[in-house]
Amino acid sequence: MAFAIPLVEFSRLAPQLREAAGEATGEVAFTRESSLAVAGVRVEAELVLTCQRCMERLPWMLRSEGRAALVATAAEADRASDELETVFAEDHRISLRELVEEELLLALPLVPRHESEHDCAGPATDAQEAVQPAGDAPEETHRPFGQLAQLLKRQ
Ligand SMILES: [Zn+2]
């Protein structure tokens, strides 16, 4: 079953987005495993997050695939195999939107950031460095290379 759901309709996801334009698209398929209903969800969405390093706009291509058991009780959740996510579904019914939103939230990065500091712009980078504990951190980073050089000379 294919779907296309506007991002603004995800009430829990939308507040975490910088821009809730666009939609999530993908497919859902239901199967039954050990007498539990299992939903297989494949979802794609072009999100716009906020980089936690520079606080600027961060386009994020989210692609995720997961399988979730629809459970109505804690006992059922225990029965679900460990490789399955579990989604609470009263009377074993869940809306497609809720199901897709669960998958999106699971796939969302905990601390979204540009891949490298060089992709970040603005003075926030300096602020980030100031937060790190002062001390001998830079020395520690260089020491392994110094030791390595000694080893090489000995051989
Ligand atoms: Zn950034």
PDB file of C-alpha atoms and ligand atoms in Angstrom:
ATOM      1  CA  MET A   1       0.000   0.000   0.000  1.00  0.00           C
ATOM      2  CA  ALA A   2       1.691   3.195  -1.201  1.00  0.00           C
ATOM      3  CA  PHE A   3       1.229   6.474   0.665  1.00  0.00           C
ATOM      4  CA  ALA A   4       2.103  10.153   0.402  1.00  0.00           C
ATOM      5  CA  ILE A   5       1.456  12.135   3.577  1.00  0.00           C
ATOM      6  CA  PRO A   6       2.162  15.881   3.956  1.00  0.00           C
ATOM      7  CA  LEU A   7       4.742  16.494   6.697  1.00  0.00           C
ATOM      8  CA  VAL A   8       2.499  19.055   8.400  1.00  0.00           C
ATOM      9  CA  GLU A   9       0.096  16.218   9.291  1.00  0.00           C
ATOM     10  CA  PHE A  10       2.636  14.560  11.597  1.00  0.00           C
ATOM     11  CA  SER A  11       1.824  16.314  14.844  1.00  0.00           C
ATOM     12  CA  ARG A  12       4.847  14.971  16.765  1.00  0.00           C
ATOM     13  CA  LEU A  13       7.376  15.255  13.953  1.00  0.00           C
ATOM     14  CA  ALA A  14       6.404  18.663  12.580  1.00  0.00           C
ATOM     15  CA  PRO A  15       7.597  20.671  15.640  1.00  0.00           C
ATOM     16  CA  GLN A  16      11.080  19.171  15.174  1.00  0.00           C
ATOM     17  CA  LEU A  17      11.300  20.407  11.607  1.00  0.00           C
ATOM     18  CA  ARG A  18      12.616  23.780  10.556  1.00  0.00           C
ATOM     19  CA  GLU A  19      10.310  23.728   7.538  1.00  0.00           C
ATOM     20  CA  ALA A  20       7.403  21.320   7.391  1.00  0.00           C
ATOM     21  CA  ALA A  21       7.014  21.549   3.633  1.00  0.00           C
ATOM     22  CA  GLY A  22       6.871  18.470   1.438  1.00  0.00           C
ATOM     23  CA  GLU A  23       5.630  15.010   2.187  1.00  0.00           C
ATOM     24  CA  ALA A  24       6.643  11.559   3.290  1.00  0.00           C
ATOM     25  CA  THR A  25       6.226   8.845   0.691  1.00  0.00           C
ATOM     26  CA  GLY A  26       6.644   5.103   0.827  1.00  0.00           C
ATOM     27  CA  GLU A  27       4.899   1.797   1.271  1.00  0.00           C
ATOM     28  CA  VAL A  28       3.326  -0.200   4.058  1.00  0.00           C
ATOM     29  CA  ALA A  29       2.702  -3.942   4.018  1.00  0.00           C
ATOM     30  CA  PHE A  30       1.078  -6.012   6.748  1.00  0.00           C
ATOM     31  CA  THR A  31       1.996  -9.562   7.661  1.00  0.00           C
ATOM     32  CA  ARG A  32       1.313 -11.862  10.586  1.00  0.00           C
ATOM     33  CA  GLU A  33       4.085 -13.308  12.727  1.00  0.00           C
ATOM     34  CA  SER A  34       3.587 -15.454  15.850  1.00  0.00           C
ATOM     35  CA  SER A  35      -0.044 -14.344  15.898  1.00  0.00           C
ATOM     36  CA  LEU A  36       0.951 -10.660  15.924  1.00  0.00           C
ATOM     37  CA  ALA A  37       0.162  -8.177  13.204  1.00  0.00           C
ATOM     38  CA  VAL A  38       3.414  -6.812  11.816  1.00  0.00           C
ATOM     39  CA  ALA A  39       3.675  -3.725   9.660  1.00  0.00           C
ATOM     40  CA  GLY A  40       6.593  -3.310   7.305  1.00  0.00           C
ATOM     41  CA  VAL A  41       7.165   0.370   6.605  1.00  0.00           C
ATOM     42  CA  ARG A  42       9.430   1.913   4.002  1.00  0.00           C
ATOM     43  CA  VAL A  43       9.484   5.683   4.055  1.00  0.00           C
ATOM     44  CA  GLU A  44      11.341   8.544   2.395  1.00  0.00           C
ATOM     45  CA  ALA A  45      11.132  12.226   3.182  1.00  0.00           C
ATOM     46  CA  GLU A  46      13.155  15.317   2.398  1.00  0.00           C
ATOM     47  CA  LEU A  47      13.285  17.054   5.752  1.00  0.00           C
ATOM     48  CA  VAL A  48      14.712  20.401   6.735  1.00  0.00           C
ATOM     49  CA  LEU A  49      16.238  20.212  10.212  1.00  0.00           C
ATOM     50  CA  THR A  50      18.322  22.649  12.236  1.00  0.00           C
ATOM     51  CA  CYS A  51      22.023  21.879  12.561  1.00  0.00           C
ATOM     52  CA  GLN A  52      22.852  21.669  16.282  1.00  0.00           C
ATOM     53  CA  ARG A  53      26.376  22.969  15.682  1.00  0.00           C
ATOM     54  CA  CYS A  54      25.693  26.132  13.709  1.00  0.00           C
ATOM     55  CA  MET A  55      21.893  26.368  14.178  1.00  0.00           C
ATOM     56  CA  GLU A  56      21.495  26.863  10.451  1.00  0.00           C
ATOM     57  CA  ARG A  57      19.248  25.128   7.959  1.00  0.00           C
ATOM     58  CA  LEU A  58      20.121  21.470   7.408  1.00  0.00           C
ATOM     59  CA  PRO A  59      18.466  19.607   4.519  1.00  0.00           C
ATOM     60  CA  TRP A  60      18.163  15.957   5.518  1.00  0.00           C
ATOM     61  CA  MET A  61      17.215  13.114   3.204  1.00  0.00           C
ATOM     62  CA  LEU A  62      15.580  10.553   5.428  1.00  0.00           C
ATOM     63  CA  ARG A  63      15.204   7.008   4.158  1.00  0.00           C
ATOM     64  CA  SER A  64      14.108   4.322   6.526  1.00  0.00           C
ATOM     65  CA  GLU A  65      12.754   0.840   6.569  1.00  0.00           C
ATOM     66  CA  GLY A  66      11.439  -0.915   9.623  1.00  0.00           C
ATOM     67  CA  ARG A  67       9.139  -3.615  10.869  1.00  0.00           C
ATOM     68  CA  ALA A  68       6.859  -3.041  13.796  1.00  0.00           C
ATOM     69  CA  ALA A  69       4.518  -5.354  15.671  1.00  0.00           C
ATOM     70  CA  LEU A  70       1.178  -3.763  16.479  1.00  0.00           C
ATOM     71  CA  VAL A  71       0.609  -4.585  20.131  1.00  0.00           C
ATOM     72  CA  ALA A  72      -2.382  -3.792  22.286  1.00  0.00           C
ATOM     73  CA  THR A  73      -1.002  -5.074  25.608  1.00  0.00           C
ATOM     74  CA  ALA A  74       2.320  -5.335  27.425  1.00  0.00           C
ATOM     75  CA  ALA A  75       2.086  -9.137  27.215  1.00  0.00           C
ATOM     76  CA  GLU A  76       1.933  -8.910  23.463  1.00  0.00           C
ATOM     77  CA  ALA A  77       4.903  -6.570  23.415  1.00  0.00           C
ATOM     78  CA  ASP A  78       6.882  -9.222  25.341  1.00  0.00           C
ATOM     79  CA  ARG A  79       5.925 -11.835  22.770  1.00  0.00           C
ATOM     80  CA  ALA A  80       7.197  -9.793  19.846  1.00  0.00           C
ATOM     81  CA  SER A  81      10.632 -10.856  18.636  1.00  0.00           C
ATOM     82  CA  ASP A  82      13.554  -8.616  19.552  1.00  0.00           C
ATOM     83  CA  GLU A  83      14.218  -7.613  15.998  1.00  0.00           C
ATOM     84  CA  LEU A  84      10.815  -5.994  15.735  1.00  0.00           C
ATOM     85  CA  GLU A  85       9.905  -2.525  16.863  1.00  0.00           C
ATOM     86  CA  THR A  86       6.663  -2.447  18.784  1.00  0.00           C
ATOM     87  CA  VAL A  87       3.970   0.116  18.294  1.00  0.00           C
ATOM     88  CA  PHE A  88       1.103   0.423  20.720  1.00  0.00           C
ATOM     89  CA  ALA A  89      -2.137   0.036  18.829  1.00  0.00           C
ATOM     90  CA  GLU A  90      -5.360  -0.024  20.755  1.00  0.00           C
ATOM     91  CA  ASP A  91      -7.577  -2.859  19.466  1.00  0.00           C
ATOM     92  CA  HIS A  92      -4.705  -3.614  17.068  1.00  0.00           C
ATOM     93  CA  ARG A  93      -5.732  -0.707  14.910  1.00  0.00           C
ATOM     94  CA  ILE A  94      -3.460   2.141  14.006  1.00  0.00           C
ATOM     95  CA  SER A  95      -3.718   4.863  11.424  1.00  0.00           C
ATOM     96  CA  LEU A  96      -1.307   4.854   8.547  1.00  0.00           C
ATOM     97  CA  ARG A  97      -0.203   8.343   9.607  1.00  0.00           C
ATOM     98  CA  GLU A  98       0.693   7.188  13.147  1.00  0.00           C
ATOM     99  CA  LEU A  99       2.558   4.183  11.831  1.00  0.00           C
ATOM    100  CA  VAL A 100       4.595   6.230   9.374  1.00  0.00           C
ATOM    101  CA  GLU A 101       5.263   8.877  12.010  1.00  0.00           C
ATOM    102  CA  GLU A 102       6.687   6.241  14.376  1.00  0.00           C
ATOM    103  CA  GLU A 103       9.129   5.162  11.688  1.00  0.00           C
ATOM    104  CA  LEU A 104      10.093   8.753  10.882  1.00  0.00           C
ATOM    105  CA  LEU A 105      10.719   9.579  14.543  1.00  0.00           C
ATOM    106  CA  LEU A 106      12.866   6.473  14.988  1.00  0.00           C
ATOM    107  CA  ALA A 107      14.949   7.376  11.962  1.00  0.00           C
ATOM    108  CA  LEU A 108      15.379  11.024  12.905  1.00  0.00           C
ATOM    109  CA  PRO A 109      18.954  11.834  13.993  1.00  0.00           C
ATOM    110  CA  LEU A 110      19.200  12.574  17.732  1.00  0.00           C
ATOM    111  CA  VAL A 111      21.577  15.476  17.171  1.00  0.00           C
ATOM    112  CA  PRO A 112      21.280  16.627  13.562  1.00  0.00           C
ATOM    113  CA  ARG A 113      24.476  18.274  12.321  1.00  0.00           C
ATOM    114  CA  HIS A 114      26.168  19.168   9.063  1.00  0.00           C
ATOM    115  CA  GLU A 115      28.556  16.407   8.035  1.00  0.00           C
ATOM    116  CA  SER A 116      31.646  18.475   8.745  1.00  0.00           C
ATOM    117  CA  GLU A 117      32.359  21.713  10.563  1.00  0.00           C
ATOM    118  CA  HIS A 118      33.351  23.199   7.227  1.00  0.00           C
ATOM    119  CA  ASP A 119      29.775  22.881   6.067  1.00  0.00           C
ATOM    120  CA  CYS A 120      28.668  24.947   9.028  1.00  0.00           C
ATOM    121  CA  ALA A 121      28.660  28.696   8.765  1.00  0.00           C
ATOM    122  CA  GLY A 122      28.606  31.415  11.372  1.00  0.00           C
ATOM    123  CA  PRO A 123      30.085  32.086  14.793  1.00  0.00           C
ATOM    124  CA  ALA A 124      28.277  29.159  16.453  1.00  0.00           C
ATOM    125  CA  THR A 125      31.311  26.975  15.680  1.00  0.00           C
ATOM    126  CA  ASP A 126      33.464  29.040  18.051  1.00  0.00           C
ATOM    127  CA  ALA A 127      30.813  28.869  20.733  1.00  0.00           C
ATOM    128  CA  GLN A 128      30.793  25.087  20.431  1.00  0.00           C
ATOM    129  CA  GLU A 129      34.552  24.911  20.957  1.00  0.00           C
ATOM    130  CA  ALA A 130      34.362  27.191  23.967  1.00  0.00           C
ATOM    131  CA  VAL A 131      31.924  24.763  25.610  1.00  0.00           C
ATOM    132  CA  GLN A 132      34.379  21.875  25.454  1.00  0.00           C
ATOM    133  CA  PRO A 133      36.458  21.475  28.608  1.00  0.00           C
ATOM    134  CA  ALA A 134      39.783  23.230  28.466  1.00  0.00           C
ATOM    135  CA  GLY A 135      42.813  21.228  29.525  1.00  0.00           C
ATOM    136  CA  ASP A 136      45.198  19.005  27.668  1.00  0.00           C
ATOM    137  CA  ALA A 137      42.802  17.732  25.006  1.00  0.00           C
ATOM    138  CA  PRO A 138      44.876  18.941  22.020  1.00  0.00           C
ATOM    139  CA  GLU A 139      48.031  17.349  23.436  1.00  0.00           C
ATOM    140  CA  GLU A 140      46.236  14.019  23.884  1.00  0.00           C
ATOM    141  CA  THR A 141      45.192  14.027  20.251  1.00  0.00           C
ATOM    142  CA  HIS A 142      48.744  14.516  19.046  1.00  0.00           C
ATOM    143  CA  ARG A 143      50.512  12.050  21.313  1.00  0.00           C
ATOM    144  CA  PRO A 144      49.558   8.836  19.436  1.00  0.00           C
ATOM    145  CA  PHE A 145      51.194  10.209  16.329  1.00  0.00           C
ATOM    146  CA  GLY A 146      54.332  11.077  18.228  1.00  0.00           C
ATOM    147  CA  GLN A 147      54.590   7.509  19.555  1.00  0.00           C
ATOM    148  CA  LEU A 148      53.959   6.127  16.118  1.00  0.00           C
ATOM    149  CA  ALA A 149      56.834   8.162  14.744  1.00  0.00           C
ATOM    150  CA  GLN A 150      59.182   6.699  17.410  1.00  0.00           C
ATOM    151  CA  LEU A 151      58.133   3.164  16.507  1.00  0.00           C
ATOM    152  CA  LEU A 152      58.848   3.775  12.875  1.00  0.00           C
ATOM    153  CA  LYS A 153      62.321   5.139  13.631  1.00  0.00           C
ATOM    154  CA  ARG A 154      63.224   2.073  15.710  1.00  0.00           C
ATOM    155  CA  GLN A 155      62.537  -0.387  12.928  1.00  0.00           C
TER     156      GLN A 155
HETATM  157 ZN    ZN B   1      25.969  23.296  10.736  1.00  0.00          ZN
END
